[in-house]
Structures are given as C-alpha cells and as structure tokens.
mmCIF file of C-alpha atoms in Angstrom:
data_model
loop_
_atom_site.group_PDB
_atom_site.id
_atom_site.type_symbol
_atom_site.label_atom_id
_atom_site.label_comp_id
_atom_site.label_asym_id
_atom_site.label_seq_id
_atom_site.Cartn_x
_atom_site.Cartn_y
_atom_site.Cartn_z
ATOM 1 C CA MET A 1 -12.641 22.089 -10.162
ATOM 2 C CA LYS A 2 -10.432 23.544 -12.912
ATOM 3 C CA CYS A 3 -6.822 22.700 -13.658
ATOM 4 C CA PHE A 4 -4.063 25.239 -13.155
ATOM 5 C CA PHE A 5 -0.991 25.769 -15.302
ATOM 6 C CA PHE A 6 2.115 27.686 -14.249
ATOM 7 C CA LYS A 7 4.479 28.729 -17.022
ATOM 8 C CA GLY A 8 7.288 29.695 -14.706
ATOM 9 C CA LYS A 9 8.988 26.291 -14.550
ATOM 10 C CA LYS A 10 10.734 24.653 -17.467
ATOM 11 C CA GLY A 11 10.873 20.936 -18.096
ATOM 12 C CA SER A 12 14.025 18.979 -18.865
ATOM 13 C CA LYS A 13 14.475 16.167 -21.369
ATOM 14 C CA SER A 14 14.334 12.600 -20.090
ATOM 15 C CA ALA A 15 17.367 10.316 -20.385
ATOM 16 C CA GLN A 16 17.084 7.626 -23.052
ATOM 17 C CA GLU A 17 18.937 4.804 -21.325
ATOM 18 C CA SER A 18 18.444 2.906 -18.078
ATOM 19 C CA GLN A 19 20.632 0.743 -15.878
ATOM 20 C CA ASN A 20 17.849 -1.522 -14.698
ATOM 21 C CA GLN A 21 15.473 -3.675 -16.714
ATOM 22 C CA ARG A 22 11.868 -3.063 -15.630
ATOM 23 C CA LYS A 23 9.847 -6.230 -15.207
ATOM 24 C CA LYS A 24 6.353 -6.251 -16.596
ATOM 25 C CA LYS A 25 3.780 -7.129 -13.957
ATOM 26 C CA ASN A 26 0.208 -8.360 -14.057
ATOM 27 C CA PRO A 27 -1.907 -5.660 -12.371
ATOM 28 C CA SER A 28 -4.514 -8.127 -11.215
ATOM 29 C CA SER A 29 -2.008 -10.296 -9.359
ATOM 30 C CA GLU A 30 -0.817 -9.792 -5.790
ATOM 31 C CA HIS A 31 1.712 -6.956 -5.584
ATOM 32 C CA SER A 32 4.862 -7.240 -3.545
ATOM 33 C CA VAL A 33 5.045 -4.690 -0.746
ATOM 34 C CA ARG A 34 7.555 -1.938 -1.365
ATOM 35 C CA SER A 35 7.867 1.759 -0.726
ATOM 36 C CA SER A 36 7.078 4.232 -3.485
ATOM 37 C CA SER A 37 10.691 5.442 -3.444
ATOM 38 C CA SER A 38 12.097 2.024 -4.428
ATOM 39 C CA LEU A 39 10.266 1.426 -7.707
ATOM 40 C CA PRO A 40 12.473 0.229 -10.602
ATOM 41 C CA SER A 41 13.192 2.510 -13.542
ATOM 42 C CA PRO A 42 11.634 1.907 -16.980
ATOM 43 C CA THR A 43 13.670 1.269 -20.103
ATOM 44 C CA LYS A 44 11.464 2.637 -22.892
ATOM 45 C CA THR A 45 9.614 5.818 -23.674
ATOM 46 C CA LEU A 46 5.876 6.075 -24.235
ATOM 47 C CA THR A 47 6.389 6.981 -27.896
ATOM 48 C CA GLU A 48 8.591 3.922 -28.467
ATOM 49 C CA LEU A 49 6.027 1.611 -26.908
ATOM 50 C CA TYR A 50 3.222 3.141 -28.973
ATOM 51 C CA LYS A 51 5.156 2.541 -32.192
ATOM 52 C CA GLU A 52 5.991 -1.042 -31.207
ATOM 53 C CA LYS A 53 2.600 -2.115 -29.909
ATOM 54 C CA GLU A 54 -0.248 -3.114 -32.168
ATOM 55 C CA HIS A 55 -3.392 -1.212 -31.306
ATOM 56 C CA ASN A 56 -6.941 -1.251 -32.601
ATOM 57 C CA LEU A 57 -7.798 2.421 -32.396
ATOM 58 C CA ARG A 58 -10.370 3.445 -34.961
ATOM 59 C CA VAL A 59 -9.763 6.598 -36.982
ATOM 60 C CA PHE A 60 -12.998 8.577 -37.281
ATOM 61 C CA THR A 61 -13.838 11.328 -39.729
ATOM 62 C CA LEU A 62 -15.125 14.620 -38.388
ATOM 63 C CA GLN A 63 -18.408 14.054 -40.216
ATOM 64 C CA GLU A 64 -18.892 10.690 -38.482
ATOM 65 C CA LEU A 65 -18.560 12.335 -35.089
ATOM 66 C CA LYS A 66 -20.851 15.194 -36.079
ATOM 67 C CA ASN A 67 -23.477 12.632 -37.058
ATOM 68 C CA ALA A 68 -22.899 10.746 -33.802
ATOM 69 C CA THR A 69 -23.684 13.858 -31.730
ATOM 70 C CA ASN A 70 -26.350 15.509 -33.913
ATOM 71 C CA GLY A 71 -23.887 18.220 -34.842
ATOM 72 C CA PHE A 72 -22.425 18.434 -31.323
ATOM 73 C CA ASN A 73 -25.843 19.259 -29.930
ATOM 74 C CA ARG A 74 -25.721 21.052 -26.578
ATOM 75 C CA MET A 75 -28.383 18.714 -25.243
ATOM 76 C CA LEU A 76 -25.876 15.867 -25.587
ATOM 77 C CA LYS A 77 -23.075 17.676 -23.744
ATOM 78 C CA ILE A 78 -22.197 15.712 -20.592
ATOM 79 C CA GLY A 79 -19.025 17.491 -19.488
ATOM 80 C CA GLU A 80 -16.968 20.620 -19.957
ATOM 81 C CA GLY A 81 -13.623 21.921 -18.744
ATOM 82 C CA GLY A 82 -10.450 23.716 -19.701
ATOM 83 C CA PHE A 83 -9.649 20.898 -22.151
ATOM 84 C CA GLY A 84 -12.896 21.269 -24.126
ATOM 85 C CA SER A 85 -16.273 19.530 -24.097
ATOM 86 C CA VAL A 86 -17.530 15.942 -23.830
ATOM 87 C CA TYR A 87 -20.628 14.733 -25.670
ATOM 88 C CA LYS A 88 -22.682 11.579 -25.493
ATOM 89 C CA GLY A 89 -22.903 10.041 -28.945
ATOM 90 C CA THR A 90 -23.834 6.944 -30.898
ATOM 91 C CA ILE A 91 -21.516 5.392 -33.473
ATOM 92 C CA LYS A 92 -22.186 2.659 -35.992
ATOM 93 C CA PRO A 93 -19.910 -0.399 -36.219
ATOM 94 C CA GLN A 94 -17.047 0.042 -38.663
ATOM 95 C CA ASP A 95 -18.304 -2.795 -40.865
ATOM 96 C CA GLY A 96 -21.861 -1.455 -40.770
ATOM 97 C CA ARG A 97 -23.186 -4.559 -39.044
ATOM 98 C CA GLY A 98 -24.693 -4.812 -35.598
ATOM 99 C CA ASP A 99 -26.215 -2.296 -33.201
ATOM 100 C CA PRO A 100 -24.830 1.223 -32.689
ATOM 101 C CA THR A 101 -22.593 1.814 -29.662
ATOM 102 C CA VAL A 102 -23.078 4.595 -27.120
ATOM 103 C CA VAL A 103 -19.804 6.484 -26.630
ATOM 104 C CA ALA A 104 -18.332 9.606 -25.044
ATOM 105 C CA ILE A 105 -16.731 12.017 -27.518
ATOM 106 C CA LYS A 106 -14.254 14.584 -26.240
ATOM 107 C CA SER A 107 -13.726 17.627 -28.439
ATOM 108 C CA LEU A 108 -10.482 19.334 -27.419
ATOM 109 C CA ASN A 109 -9.935 23.055 -27.620
ATOM 110 C CA THR A 110 -8.038 24.102 -30.729
ATOM 111 C CA ARG A 111 -5.904 26.621 -28.859
ATOM 112 C CA GLY A 112 -2.345 26.076 -29.961
ATOM 113 C CA PHE A 113 0.278 23.551 -29.017
ATOM 114 C CA GLN A 114 -0.908 22.680 -25.497
ATOM 115 C CA GLY A 115 -4.197 21.261 -26.780
ATOM 116 C CA HIS A 116 -2.347 19.160 -29.339
ATOM 117 C CA LYS A 117 0.046 17.844 -26.670
ATOM 118 C CA GLN A 118 -2.812 16.685 -24.468
ATOM 119 C CA TRP A 119 -4.591 15.042 -27.405
ATOM 120 C CA LEU A 120 -1.405 13.259 -28.491
ATOM 121 C CA ALA A 121 -0.643 12.160 -24.918
ATOM 122 C CA GLU A 122 -4.040 10.488 -24.613
ATOM 123 C CA VAL A 123 -3.822 8.763 -28.009
ATOM 124 C CA GLN A 124 -0.333 7.416 -27.356
ATOM 125 C CA PHE A 125 -0.982 6.428 -23.768
ATOM 126 C CA LEU A 126 -4.415 4.838 -24.112
ATOM 127 C CA GLY A 127 -3.263 3.186 -27.322
ATOM 128 C CA ILE A 128 -0.846 0.935 -25.402
ATOM 129 C CA VAL A 129 -2.668 0.204 -22.140
ATOM 130 C CA ASP A 130 -5.249 -2.418 -21.327
ATOM 131 C CA HIS A 131 -6.601 -2.502 -17.797
ATOM 132 C CA PRO A 132 -10.120 -2.864 -16.360
ATOM 133 C CA ASN A 133 -9.668 0.250 -14.215
ATOM 134 C CA LEU A 134 -8.670 2.574 -17.057
ATOM 135 C CA VAL A 135 -11.263 4.007 -19.423
ATOM 136 C CA LYS A 136 -10.989 2.496 -22.890
ATOM 137 C CA LEU A 137 -10.134 4.700 -25.870
ATOM 138 C CA LEU A 138 -12.010 3.458 -28.950
ATOM 139 C CA GLY A 139 -10.626 5.871 -31.520
ATOM 140 C CA TYR A 140 -9.734 9.417 -32.469
ATOM 141 C CA CYS A 141 -10.088 12.122 -35.102
ATOM 142 C CA SER A 142 -7.612 14.746 -36.289
ATOM 143 C CA GLU A 143 -8.939 16.645 -39.258
ATOM 144 C CA ASP A 144 -9.021 20.129 -40.723
ATOM 145 C CA GLY A 145 -12.359 21.800 -40.090
ATOM 146 C CA GLU A 146 -13.969 25.202 -40.354
ATOM 147 C CA ARG A 147 -12.245 26.278 -37.132
ATOM 148 C CA GLY A 148 -8.811 24.815 -37.819
ATOM 149 C CA ILE A 149 -7.539 21.366 -36.895
ATOM 150 C CA GLN A 150 -10.203 19.445 -34.982
ATOM 151 C CA ARG A 151 -8.892 16.971 -32.416
ATOM 152 C CA LEU A 152 -11.371 14.552 -30.913
ATOM 153 C CA LEU A 153 -11.220 11.374 -28.827
ATOM 154 C CA VAL A 154 -13.845 8.621 -28.622
ATOM 155 C CA TYR A 155 -14.169 6.613 -25.385
ATOM 156 C CA GLU A 156 -16.381 3.921 -23.958
ATOM 157 C CA PHE A 157 -19.382 5.535 -22.265
ATOM 158 C CA MET A 158 -19.541 5.590 -18.462
ATOM 159 C CA PRO A 159 -23.267 5.742 -17.555
ATOM 160 C CA ASN A 160 -22.851 6.395 -13.821
ATOM 161 C CA ARG A 161 -20.866 9.583 -14.246
ATOM 162 C CA SER A 162 -18.009 10.281 -11.808
ATOM 163 C CA LEU A 163 -17.132 9.733 -8.165
ATOM 164 C CA GLU A 164 -17.223 13.512 -7.737
ATOM 165 C CA ASP A 165 -20.835 13.650 -8.944
ATOM 166 C CA HIS A 166 -21.974 11.011 -6.459
ATOM 167 C CA LEU A 167 -20.079 12.470 -3.502
ATOM 168 C CA PHE A 168 -21.012 16.117 -3.937
ATOM 169 C CA ARG A 169 -24.204 16.362 -6.005
ATOM 170 C CA ARG A 170 -27.137 15.961 -3.654
ATOM 171 C CA ALA A 171 -29.490 15.102 -6.531
ATOM 172 C CA LEU A 172 -27.783 11.722 -6.963
ATOM 173 C CA PRO A 173 -28.275 8.765 -4.589
ATOM 174 C CA THR A 174 -25.769 8.384 -1.760
ATOM 175 C CA LEU A 175 -22.996 5.894 -2.417
ATOM 176 C CA PRO A 176 -23.087 3.129 0.222
ATOM 177 C CA TRP A 177 -19.970 2.571 2.318
ATOM 178 C CA LYS A 178 -18.999 -0.712 0.672
ATOM 179 C CA THR A 179 -19.393 0.781 -2.809
ATOM 180 C CA ARG A 180 -17.123 3.687 -1.851
ATOM 181 C CA LEU A 181 -14.409 1.291 -0.711
ATOM 182 C CA GLN A 182 -14.747 -0.777 -3.884
ATOM 183 C CA ILE A 183 -14.485 2.340 -6.054
ATOM 184 C CA MET A 184 -11.325 3.509 -4.283
ATOM 185 C CA LEU A 185 -9.844 0.018 -4.553
ATOM 186 C CA GLY A 186 -10.488 0.001 -8.300
ATOM 187 C CA ALA A 187 -8.947 3.458 -8.688
ATOM 188 C CA ALA A 188 -5.908 2.325 -6.670
ATOM 189 C CA ARG A 189 -5.464 -0.679 -8.946
ATOM 190 C CA GLY A 190 -5.549 1.620 -11.962
ATOM 191 C CA LEU A 191 -2.847 3.868 -10.494
ATOM 192 C CA ALA A 192 -0.736 0.872 -9.441
ATOM 193 C CA TYR A 193 -0.851 -0.331 -13.044
ATOM 194 C CA LEU A 194 0.380 3.046 -14.303
ATOM 195 C CA HIS A 195 3.203 3.198 -11.769
ATOM 196 C CA GLU A 196 4.312 -0.431 -11.676
ATOM 197 C CA GLY A 197 2.630 -2.526 -14.358
ATOM 198 C CA LEU A 198 4.032 -1.160 -17.626
ATOM 199 C CA GLU A 199 7.401 -1.137 -19.345
ATOM 200 C CA VAL A 200 7.255 2.625 -18.996
ATOM 201 C CA GLN A 201 6.373 4.307 -15.717
ATOM 202 C CA VAL A 202 3.453 6.703 -16.076
ATOM 203 C CA ILE A 203 2.616 9.530 -13.666
ATOM 204 C CA TYR A 204 -1.061 10.399 -13.929
ATOM 205 C CA ARG A 205 -0.578 13.960 -12.626
ATOM 206 C CA ASP A 206 -4.275 14.775 -12.274
ATOM 207 C CA PHE A 207 -5.849 12.210 -9.954
ATOM 208 C CA LYS A 208 -9.089 13.620 -8.538
ATOM 209 C CA SER A 209 -12.632 12.457 -7.904
ATOM 210 C CA SER A 210 -13.967 13.920 -11.166
ATOM 211 C CA ASN A 211 -11.525 11.746 -13.137
ATOM 212 C CA VAL A 212 -12.757 8.527 -11.506
ATOM 213 C CA LEU A 213 -15.601 7.437 -13.791
ATOM 214 C CA LEU A 214 -18.134 4.729 -12.962
ATOM 215 C CA ASP A 215 -19.516 2.093 -15.307
ATOM 216 C CA THR A 216 -22.891 0.340 -15.149
ATOM 217 C CA ASP A 217 -21.836 -1.694 -12.106
ATOM 218 C CA PHE A 218 -20.050 1.236 -10.396
ATOM 219 C CA HIS A 219 -16.619 -0.146 -11.226
ATOM 220 C CA ALA A 220 -14.025 2.637 -11.187
ATOM 221 C CA LYS A 221 -12.138 3.650 -14.324
ATOM 222 C CA LEU A 222 -9.551 6.424 -14.479
ATOM 223 C CA SER A 223 -10.074 8.924 -17.281
ATOM 224 C CA ASP A 224 -8.546 12.045 -18.820
ATOM 225 C CA PHE A 225 -4.876 11.285 -19.445
ATOM 226 C CA GLY A 226 -4.036 14.571 -21.160
ATOM 227 C CA LEU A 227 -1.663 15.540 -18.338
ATOM 228 C CA ALA A 228 -0.122 12.068 -17.912
ATOM 229 C CA ARG A 229 3.657 12.084 -18.082
ATOM 230 C CA GLU A 230 6.397 9.488 -18.327
ATOM 231 C CA GLY A 231 8.188 8.939 -15.046
ATOM 232 C CA PRO A 232 11.930 9.334 -14.462
ATOM 233 C CA ILE A 233 14.219 7.077 -16.494
ATOM 234 C CA GLY A 234 17.526 5.530 -15.494
ATOM 235 C CA ASP A 235 19.317 7.364 -12.691
ATOM 236 C CA GLN A 236 16.793 10.194 -12.599
ATOM 237 C CA THR A 237 14.895 10.670 -9.358
ATOM 238 C CA HIS A 238 12.211 12.931 -10.825
ATOM 239 C CA VAL A 239 10.959 14.661 -13.943
ATOM 240 C CA SER A 240 11.280 18.452 -14.099
ATOM 241 C CA THR A 241 8.188 19.887 -15.733
ATOM 242 C CA ALA A 242 5.779 22.790 -15.810
ATOM 243 C CA VAL A 243 3.442 22.596 -12.832
ATOM 244 C CA VAL A 244 -0.054 21.592 -13.916
ATOM 245 C CA GLY A 245 -2.891 19.878 -12.115
ATOM 246 C CA THR A 246 -5.893 20.772 -9.987
ATOM 247 C CA ARG A 247 -5.809 22.972 -6.908
ATOM 248 C CA GLY A 248 -6.405 21.030 -3.739
ATOM 249 C CA TYR A 249 -5.075 17.772 -5.177
ATOM 250 C CA ALA A 250 -1.529 18.530 -6.363
ATOM 251 C CA ALA A 251 1.321 17.501 -4.042
ATOM 252 C CA PRO A 252 2.996 20.457 -2.269
ATOM 253 C CA GLU A 253 6.559 19.502 -3.262
ATOM 254 C CA TYR A 254 5.501 19.351 -6.923
ATOM 255 C CA ILE A 255 3.900 22.797 -6.741
ATOM 256 C CA GLU A 256 6.992 24.256 -5.049
ATOM 257 C CA THR A 257 9.720 22.693 -7.208
ATOM 258 C CA GLY A 258 8.177 21.332 -10.404
ATOM 259 C CA HIS A 259 9.793 17.972 -9.573
ATOM 260 C CA LEU A 260 7.335 15.271 -10.590
ATOM 261 C CA LYS A 261 7.402 11.747 -9.109
ATOM 262 C CA VAL A 262 4.911 8.903 -8.706
ATOM 263 C CA GLN A 263 4.601 10.033 -5.092
ATOM 264 C CA SER A 264 2.778 13.107 -6.427
ATOM 265 C CA ASP A 265 -0.076 10.823 -7.532
ATOM 266 C CA ILE A 266 -0.064 9.100 -4.147
ATOM 267 C CA TRP A 267 -0.590 12.439 -2.376
ATOM 268 C CA SER A 268 -3.582 13.137 -4.643
ATOM 269 C CA PHE A 269 -4.984 9.703 -3.836
ATOM 270 C CA GLY A 270 -4.826 10.530 -0.127
ATOM 271 C CA VAL A 271 -6.859 13.685 -0.744
ATOM 272 C CA VAL A 272 -9.577 11.711 -2.554
ATOM 273 C CA LEU A 273 -9.652 9.126 0.245
ATOM 274 C CA TYR A 274 -10.613 11.930 2.620
ATOM 275 C CA GLU A 275 -13.208 13.202 0.140
ATOM 276 C CA MET A 276 -14.716 9.710 0.114
ATOM 277 C CA LEU A 277 -14.794 9.568 3.929
ATOM 278 C CA THR A 278 -16.173 13.046 4.528
ATOM 279 C CA GLY A 279 -18.337 13.835 1.515
ATOM 280 C CA ARG A 280 -16.496 17.176 1.327
ATOM 281 C CA GLN A 281 -14.477 18.603 -1.554
ATOM 282 C CA ALA A 282 -10.739 19.201 -1.303
ATOM 283 C CA LEU A 283 -11.436 22.925 -1.633
ATOM 284 C CA ASP A 284 -14.898 24.232 -0.829
ATOM 285 C CA ARG A 285 -15.326 27.997 -0.953
ATOM 286 C CA ARG A 286 -18.880 27.631 0.358
ATOM 287 C CA ARG A 287 -17.385 26.893 3.792
ATOM 288 C CA PRO A 288 -15.619 30.168 4.727
ATOM 289 C CA THR A 289 -13.900 28.783 7.844
ATOM 290 C CA GLU A 290 -13.394 25.221 6.579
ATOM 291 C CA GLN A 291 -12.432 25.655 2.927
ATOM 292 C CA LYS A 292 -9.427 23.324 2.957
ATOM 293 C CA LEU A 293 -10.389 19.724 3.639
ATOM 294 C CA LEU A 294 -6.959 18.563 4.818
ATOM 295 C CA GLU A 295 -6.720 21.305 7.429
ATOM 296 C CA TRP A 296 -10.189 20.487 8.744
ATOM 297 C CA VAL A 297 -9.683 16.714 9.116
ATOM 298 C CA LYS A 298 -6.436 17.270 11.054
ATOM 299 C CA GLN A 299 -8.584 18.355 14.003
ATOM 300 C CA TYR A 300 -10.120 14.864 14.219
ATOM 301 C CA PRO A 301 -7.351 12.222 13.980
ATOM 302 C CA ALA A 302 -8.218 8.605 13.253
ATOM 303 C CA ASP A 303 -7.274 7.562 16.800
ATOM 304 C CA SER A 304 -9.319 10.256 18.522
ATOM 305 C CA SER A 305 -12.751 9.837 20.092
ATOM 306 C CA ARG A 306 -14.027 12.664 17.869
ATOM 307 C CA PHE A 307 -13.034 10.998 14.599
ATOM 308 C CA SER A 308 -16.633 10.231 13.632
ATOM 309 C CA ILE A 309 -17.270 13.983 13.226
ATOM 310 C CA ILE A 310 -15.553 13.929 9.828
ATOM 311 C CA MET A 311 -17.672 11.091 8.407
ATOM 312 C CA ASP A 312 -20.116 11.911 5.612
ATOM 313 C CA PRO A 313 -23.526 12.473 7.262
ATOM 314 C CA ARG A 314 -25.199 11.057 4.138
ATOM 315 C CA LEU A 315 -23.926 7.631 5.203
ATOM 316 C CA ARG A 316 -26.293 7.838 8.210
ATOM 317 C CA ASN A 317 -23.812 5.877 10.342
ATOM 318 C CA GLU A 318 -24.147 2.879 8.017
ATOM 319 C CA TYR A 319 -20.431 2.157 7.799
ATOM 320 C CA SER A 320 -17.739 0.270 9.670
ATOM 321 C CA PRO A 321 -16.060 2.663 12.164
ATOM 322 C CA GLY A 322 -12.995 0.431 12.393
ATOM 323 C CA ALA A 323 -12.599 0.262 8.615
ATOM 324 C CA ALA A 324 -13.120 4.030 8.348
ATOM 325 C CA ARG A 325 -10.286 4.616 10.823
ATOM 326 C CA LYS A 326 -8.036 2.315 8.816
ATOM 327 C CA VAL A 327 -8.827 4.242 5.625
ATOM 328 C CA ALA A 328 -8.097 7.554 7.372
ATOM 329 C CA LYS A 329 -4.730 6.225 8.550
ATOM 330 C CA LEU A 330 -3.999 5.097 4.994
ATOM 331 C CA ALA A 331 -4.879 8.578 3.729
ATOM 332 C CA ASP A 332 -2.517 10.091 6.310
ATOM 333 C CA SER A 333 0.315 7.864 5.070
ATOM 334 C CA CYS A 334 -0.357 9.003 1.490
ATOM 335 C CA LEU A 335 -0.172 12.608 2.706
ATOM 336 C CA LYS A 336 3.218 12.342 4.415
ATOM 337 C CA LYS A 337 5.235 15.523 3.946
ATOM 338 C CA LYS A 338 8.293 13.605 2.743
ATOM 339 C CA PRO A 339 7.424 11.895 -0.574
ATOM 340 C CA GLU A 340 9.728 8.938 0.097
ATOM 341 C CA GLU A 341 7.708 8.064 3.217
ATOM 342 C CA ARG A 342 4.480 7.590 1.275
ATOM 343 C CA PRO A 343 3.405 4.029 0.399
ATOM 344 C CA SER A 344 3.526 2.674 -3.132
ATOM 345 C CA MET A 345 0.212 2.215 -4.898
ATOM 346 C CA SER A 346 0.568 -1.561 -4.622
ATOM 347 C CA GLN A 347 0.736 -1.114 -0.846
ATOM 348 C CA VAL A 348 -2.335 1.112 -1.021
ATOM 349 C CA VAL A 349 -4.173 -1.622 -2.942
ATOM 350 C CA GLU A 350 -3.381 -4.161 -0.226
ATOM 351 C CA SER A 351 -4.455 -1.778 2.551
ATOM 352 C CA LEU A 352 -7.793 -1.081 0.867
ATOM 353 C CA LYS A 353 -8.406 -4.785 0.334
ATOM 354 C CA GLN A 354 -7.849 -5.309 4.055
ATOM 355 C CA ALA A 355 -10.176 -2.413 4.947
ATOM 356 C CA LEU A 356 -12.887 -3.841 2.701
ATOM 357 C CA GLN A 357 -12.483 -7.298 4.213
ATOM 358 C CA TYR A 358 -12.509 -5.826 7.730
ATOM 359 C CA SER A 359 -15.696 -3.919 6.926
ATOM 360 C CA GLU A 360 -17.438 -7.037 5.620
ATOM 361 C CA THR A 361 -16.334 -9.105 8.637
ATOM 362 C CA SER A 362 -17.517 -6.507 11.138
ATOM 363 C CA ASN A 363 -20.916 -6.321 9.415
ATOM 364 C CA THR A 364 -21.273 -10.085 9.808
ATOM 365 C CA ILE A 365 -20.299 -9.885 13.484
ATOM 366 C CA PHE A 366 -22.821 -7.172 14.250
ATOM 367 C CA SER A 367 -25.529 -9.035 12.350
ATOM 368 C CA PHE A 368 -24.707 -11.998 14.574
ATOM 369 C CA LEU A 369 -24.863 -9.917 17.749
ATOM 370 C CA GLY A 370 -28.139 -8.352 16.669
ATOM 371 C CA CYS A 371 -29.580 -11.772 15.935
ATOM 372 C CA LEU A 372 -28.740 -13.111 19.402
ATOM 373 C CA GLY A 373 -31.513 -11.135 21.084
ATOM 374 C CA PHE A 374 -34.008 -12.142 18.425
ATOM 375 C CA CYS A 375 -33.066 -15.807 18.759
ATOM 376 C CA HIS A 376 -33.942 -15.896 22.474
ATOM 377 C CA SER A 377 -37.634 -15.999 21.581
ATOM 378 C CA VAL A 378 -37.649 -17.252 17.989
ATOM 379 C CA ARG A 379 -36.050 -20.430 16.744
ATOM 380 C CA PRO A 380 -33.221 -19.376 14.360
ATOM 381 C CA THR A 381 -33.287 -20.428 10.721
ATOM 382 C CA LYS A 382 -30.393 -21.325 8.460
ATOM 383 C CA SER A 383 -30.357 -17.756 7.174
ATOM 384 C CA CYS A 384 -29.618 -16.452 10.667
ATOM 385 C CA PRO A 385 -25.963 -15.419 11.199
ATOM 386 C CA VAL A 386 -25.940 -17.575 14.355
ATOM 387 C CA PHE A 387 -25.662 -20.654 12.182
ATOM 388 C CA ALA A 388 -22.843 -19.189 10.105
ATOM 389 C CA LEU A 389 -20.817 -18.202 13.153
ATOM 390 C CA SER A 390 -21.859 -20.759 15.761
ATOM 391 C CA ASN A 391 -18.700 -22.811 15.341
ATOM 392 C CA ILE A 392 -16.238 -19.955 15.690
ATOM 393 C CA GLY A 393 -16.064 -20.402 19.463
ATOM 394 C CA SER A 394 -14.388 -17.062 20.091
ATOM 395 C CA LEU A 395 -15.339 -14.005 22.059
ATOM 396 C CA PHE A 396 -16.550 -11.139 19.886
ATOM 397 C CA ILE A 397 -15.443 -7.675 20.884
ATOM 398 C CA LEU A 398 -17.210 -4.508 19.810
ATOM 399 C CA GLU A 399 -15.691 -3.182 16.611
ATOM 400 C CA ASP A 400 -14.216 0.052 17.911
ATOM 401 C CA SER A 401 -11.910 -1.966 20.148
ATOM 402 C CA ILE A 402 -10.683 -4.147 17.260
ATOM 403 C CA GLU A 403 -7.525 -2.844 15.620
#
C-alpha cells in the first residue's frame, strides 16, 4: 500500500525551549499507566541529540554497495515503494576479518529534496536509538554517481519479511495466534520507546503492517523511519506538517488538519490490531462491498455474539476467544474519535501483555478440561495438565464467560 503526500498544508517550526524536563525511561521496564494526552514534553531536538551522541554508523562507498548487491541485481530486490528499492546484499567486515554479513540495502530515489529529507531523517534518527524492537541501521552512503547524488542505507537483514506478508500473502504459512500477539506486543514496545523512552519525542507517522519486520525468531522490529517526525516541544500541543502517510492507516484528525500528535500513531496501531485479528487489509479493493476494514468490523462488536465472524479463518479457530475480544476492545480504544481519549503506547503494551497471559492461561485450562475425560480411563502422567492444576481447587468456567 503506497504512501500519500498532500502539498496543501504547510508545516510550522518547532519551539526550541521547553518548560518541563523529560525523564529518560528504560523501554524494557514496566511503564506507568497514563493517557496519551499527558505525556511530558521533550527538551532537545533530534539533530541536537544526533550531534551529541556517539554512534557507530559505517560510511560505505557506492562501489562497496554495488559489489554487495552484484550491481543492484534485480534478482536480489526484496522490496520496492515510493521511497525507492531494497536489495538483499552481503558486506565484508570493515577490518576485512571474519565472515560476510547479510544486510538489506535501501536505495532511495534521487528525486529532489524530499528524498534527501527522508534519507537524512533515517540516518539521524536510527543513529541515536537502540532498542530491540527497532530495526538496526548499520551504515549509509551519500556519494555522487552517474545519476546524481546516490543516497543509500544499510540495515540488518530481516529474514522473515513483514507482518503484512504473513497476514495477506497466502503462499506463506499462517501465523499462529500466540505469535501474532507477540509480534504486536513487540511493535507496541517499539512505539512506546519512540513516544516515551527518548529525550526527544518521536512520532513514527507511518505505522502499518508492512513496516513491522520479523527477524529469525519472528520478533517484531519497526522499520522505515523516513517519515518520522519530532513531536511537539514545550507548550505545543501538536506539530503542524504536510500530511503524509498511508491510506487506511492515517488518523482522521491528522488528514483533516495536518496537526500531528503521538495519538496519530496510536490510531494506526489500532488499525493494525484489527488486521491481525481479521487477516484483512485496512483497504482492500478486491472486496467491493467491504473495502474499508474499520467499517466492516463495526458490524461485529467485541461484546456481540457474532464477534467471531471477523476472526481470520486461517486461524482455524485455534485462538483464545476471550483474548481476541480483549484485543478488539483495545483496538477500539486506539480508534477513539477524540485523540485525547486514546491510550498511551505504554498502556497498550500492558494491555497486550495481559491479553497474551490470558490466552496462555485459557489454553492451559482447556487442556486440563480436555484431559479430564481421557483420565477417566487412563492413569494420568506427570505431563498431564491435571497434575499441574490439581491443587488450584477452584471452579473453572468456560472461557467465553471469563472477562
């Protein structure tokens, strides 16, 4: 799904001073619960942090990256979009020792100032961050070539492609329910880090399933920060900017006004939660009467008896209905019309952790209930859930009645 760009709205410059000192937080620690409208304001700009922070980005020559991709061979192209193309490549260690490393090399379009802005945004942003749920930038190249200035970025390689690929490409194996929850939890942690874990607040501005990449173990990592923008500083409540993003994911108030807030990312996260539940894209022109996902799911609320209709049929009912309802309610809270009523990403992290725990607990309970009939005729072994749960001494209720 391609990005859109409206030139009609003009951005305003950010203020350079702040009244409140922003505390740096550890993204892996427990977050305090707070609404997305009460986040503290940062004190520094992204450019200032980049200049202050030591980084280990490697500067590549254009020839090195040509060699790494066999001259940007089409057979090695693994992605393409409005920004340019992405190739799978192999680079040698800088000191010449050790085995080559498989990488992803993004070659940005050379069309004018916008391409340079996106390249610079990624270099500056990924040069200062360090988080397990953000893709790692290894280096960059900016060099005059036959076709003008060539701007390239070199990332760690994500072998399991994107969440979008696994949800919507039937050729790939179906993602199990637990894996889907774990992926969304990882993505939420990445967004929470951007919003709340840095000295500068960062608005991702293009959260979508194709930008959630998956490593060898299917851990989620956010990618493509060319549209990322610093959040409001000081007394500002928003950033006024040109409206860019991807249709179907961008928050309605941002499209209408050009006012950008962290709540815009939270809306996009709610859309992807519903994509994960349903296996349907935010906008699907192949469904003439059901093109818009959010309009379709409204017909089957989380509390209704018909809720299961929206669930991805590829899951084959192998999921926790109670946890799925909780995730749908979380998505609805992210999609509140008033931005200030949406949860913060740290709240979203906690809610997803609870949904994952609920799902795991319910699976254990149903394994126990299923084992009861078997154990009438066969002596249970230590691997039987009866042994694990025999001391609980409580009455188990079917999952759909547990809330």
